[in-house]
């Protein structure tokens, strides 16, 4: 297809009558193609500009959202740290290598550090006793692999070397779908463990003599009898009482009777083995499983 441009004008004879038309034709195909290409370029540029405006608008919106999200994260982290500092337990965060990246104020107090001392960057394993460390390493590995662990008991070490019993709760810190560390709480349960030990002691021992009480003796004796039957071993049970003990109480008082019970208990303990089970069965009666 060829495009031409035409310029024409009538011409006249001397009498003024039109004689015909004088015209000039020239090929403008290349110019027309150039104009069309220019028009297409202008339209494409306009389309690109519109897309660019939309992209800029979206980018501005995304940037605003990112700023807002960052502000919300900072606010959330600030609230987290304020709340963490109010807790009586240790709150900590560590990286994937187990190095501390955050602790609350209580951590300094419980572990025996002053707040101007730098403990961030220290390995969390340094706070576990040698006996607990291997177990802690394994549990950290399992937690970072995504296995739910709940809580675990450990013996932990203060700065001065003293130890305390602790319950540790931890969960992975997720970032971009990856586990990048741990966040958890450490609870000092030393008093609770002491109370449990005390309650166990009260439940299993005689308050006066300090040896097993009747209930605990019967539990241990039942287990030993089952073991003896299974292994075809022999055992013996001796029941012992103090003759005329009531007379001691009536004549000299109950305090003297208590002294007699303690003296008798000590005498028996000197003559039995550590593996034998000795108990106060009640009153002036004692039971001995050999």
PDB file of C-alpha atoms in Angstrom, residues 32 48 59 62 66 71 97 103 105 119 128 131 146 151 158 170 172 176-178 186 193 214 223 241 249 269 281:
ATOM      1  CA  UNK A  32       2.984   7.896   6.987  1.00  0.00           C
ATOM      2  CA  UNK A  48       3.730   2.275  30.167  1.00  0.00           C
ATOM      3  CA  UNK A  59       4.908   0.746  45.743  1.00  0.00           C
ATOM      4  CA  UNK A  62       3.398  -1.159  50.046  1.00  0.00           C
ATOM      5  CA  UNK A  66       5.831  -1.806  55.437  1.00  0.00           C
ATOM      6  CA  UNK A  71       6.022   0.339  63.562  1.00  0.00           C
ATOM      7  CA  UNK A  97      23.549 -21.656  67.636  1.00  0.00           C
ATOM      8  CA  UNK A 103      17.070 -11.679  78.342  1.00  0.00           C
ATOM      9  CA  UNK A 105      15.933  -8.161  83.948  1.00  0.00           C
ATOM     10  CA  UNK A 119      25.562 -11.665  79.010  1.00  0.00           C
ATOM     11  CA  UNK A 128      23.401 -25.584  82.446  1.00  0.00           C
ATOM     12  CA  UNK A 131      24.986 -33.173  84.158  1.00  0.00           C
ATOM     13  CA  UNK A 146      10.182 -28.612  64.905  1.00  0.00           C
ATOM     14  CA  UNK A 151       8.808 -28.279  79.441  1.00  0.00           C
ATOM     15  CA  UNK A 158      24.589 -19.180  88.644  1.00  0.00           C
ATOM     16  CA  UNK A 170      10.899 -23.063  74.793  1.00  0.00           C
ATOM     17  CA  UNK A 172      11.245 -21.971  67.933  1.00  0.00           C
ATOM     18  CA  UNK A 176      10.404 -16.277  56.696  1.00  0.00           C
ATOM     19  CA  UNK A 177       9.279 -19.824  57.351  1.00  0.00           C
ATOM     20  CA  UNK A 178      12.584 -20.818  58.965  1.00  0.00           C
ATOM     21  CA  UNK A 186      13.029 -20.427  82.705  1.00  0.00           C
ATOM     22  CA  UNK A 193      11.436 -29.239  94.521  1.00  0.00           C
ATOM     23  CA  UNK A 214       4.816 -48.429 108.170  1.00  0.00           C
ATOM     24  CA  UNK A 223       8.214 -55.001  95.812  1.00  0.00           C
ATOM     25  CA  UNK A 241       9.242 -54.450 119.912  1.00  0.00           C
ATOM     26  CA  UNK A 249       6.373 -43.861 129.475  1.00  0.00           C
ATOM     27  CA  UNK A 269      20.960 -49.469 112.678  1.00  0.00           C
ATOM     28  CA  UNK A 281       5.826 -50.025 112.429  1.00  0.00           C
TER      29      UNK A 281
END
